[in-house]
Coordinates of C-alpha atoms in Angstrom, one line a residue:
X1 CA 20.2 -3.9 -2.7
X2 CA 20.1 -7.3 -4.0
X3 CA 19.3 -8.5 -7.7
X4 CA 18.1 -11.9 -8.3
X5 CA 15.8 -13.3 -10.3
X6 CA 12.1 -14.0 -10.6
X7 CA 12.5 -17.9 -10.5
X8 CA 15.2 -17.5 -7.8
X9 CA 12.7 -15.3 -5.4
X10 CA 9.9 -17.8 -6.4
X11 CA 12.2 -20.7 -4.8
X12 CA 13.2 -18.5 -1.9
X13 CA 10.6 -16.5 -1.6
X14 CA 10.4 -16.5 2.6
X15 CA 13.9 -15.5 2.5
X16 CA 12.8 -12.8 0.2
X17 CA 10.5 -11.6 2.9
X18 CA 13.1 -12.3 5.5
X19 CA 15.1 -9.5 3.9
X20 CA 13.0 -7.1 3.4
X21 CA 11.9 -7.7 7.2
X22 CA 15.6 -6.8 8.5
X23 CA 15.7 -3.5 5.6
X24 CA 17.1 -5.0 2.5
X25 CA 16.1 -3.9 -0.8
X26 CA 15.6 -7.1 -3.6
X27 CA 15.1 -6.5 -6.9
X28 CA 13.6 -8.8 -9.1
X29 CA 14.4 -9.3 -12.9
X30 CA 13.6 -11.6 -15.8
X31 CA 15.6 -11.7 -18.6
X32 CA 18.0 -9.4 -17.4
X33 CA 15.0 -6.6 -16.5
X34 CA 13.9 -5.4 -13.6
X35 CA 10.4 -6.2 -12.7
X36 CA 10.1 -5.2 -8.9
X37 CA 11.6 -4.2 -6.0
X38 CA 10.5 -5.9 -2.4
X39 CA 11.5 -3.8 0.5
X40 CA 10.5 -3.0 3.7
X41 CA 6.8 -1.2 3.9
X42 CA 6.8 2.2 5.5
X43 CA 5.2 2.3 8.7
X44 CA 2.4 4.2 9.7
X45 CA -0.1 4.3 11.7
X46 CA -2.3 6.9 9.7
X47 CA -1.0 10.2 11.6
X48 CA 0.4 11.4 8.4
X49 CA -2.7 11.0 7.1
X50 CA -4.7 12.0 9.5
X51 CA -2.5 15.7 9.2
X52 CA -2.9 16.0 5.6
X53 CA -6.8 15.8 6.0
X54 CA -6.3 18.7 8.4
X55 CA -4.4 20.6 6.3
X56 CA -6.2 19.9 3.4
X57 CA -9.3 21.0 5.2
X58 CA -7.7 24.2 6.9
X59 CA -6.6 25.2 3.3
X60 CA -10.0 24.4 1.9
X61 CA -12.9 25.6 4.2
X62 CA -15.0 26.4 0.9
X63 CA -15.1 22.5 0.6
X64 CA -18.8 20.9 1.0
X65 CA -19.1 20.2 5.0
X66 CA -20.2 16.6 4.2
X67 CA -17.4 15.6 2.5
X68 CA -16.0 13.8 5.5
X69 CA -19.3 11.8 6.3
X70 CA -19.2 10.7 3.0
X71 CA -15.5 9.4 3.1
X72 CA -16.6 7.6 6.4
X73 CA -19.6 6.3 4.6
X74 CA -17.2 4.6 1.5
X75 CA -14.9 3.4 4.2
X76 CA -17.7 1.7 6.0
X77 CA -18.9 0.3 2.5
X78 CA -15.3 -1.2 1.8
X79 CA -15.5 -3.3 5.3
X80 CA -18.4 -4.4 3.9
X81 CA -19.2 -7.8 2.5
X82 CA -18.9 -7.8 -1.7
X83 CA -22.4 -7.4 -2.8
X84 CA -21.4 -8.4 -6.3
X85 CA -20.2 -11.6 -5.1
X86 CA -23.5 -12.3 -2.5

């Protein structure tokens, strides 16, 4: 883990990301406090989950059936463009 500052990361900020890229934890401060942390992300590819929604559902059966059409429906709705901004 590395500490360095927010003007520092500002001025370096690709090397920031290099960082993180190869596993390296940097922590940002300002005025001595810690603001952030940039790490790697996890990765994932949605199997976790994927598995939770089944388990969710296996511990749930009571649940309304549509449930998952309407979690498709939202998703399909975020892909969407704005319509507050058309």
């Amino acid at each position: 883990m590395r500490l360095m500052t927010a003007s520092e990361a500002s001025r370096n900020f690709a090397s920031v990301l290099d960082r993180a890229a190869h596993g390296e934890t940097i922590v940002i401060t300002r005025g001595g406090h810690r603001l952030a942390a940039i790490g790697p992300a996890a990765v994932g590819n949605g199997r976790e989950l994927v598995g939770a929604l089944a388990a969710f559902r296996a511990a749930h059966p009571e649940d309304d059936p549509g449930y998952e059409d309407d979690v498709l429906g939202t998703r399909e709705l975020l892909t969407e463009e704005d319509p507050w901004h058309a």
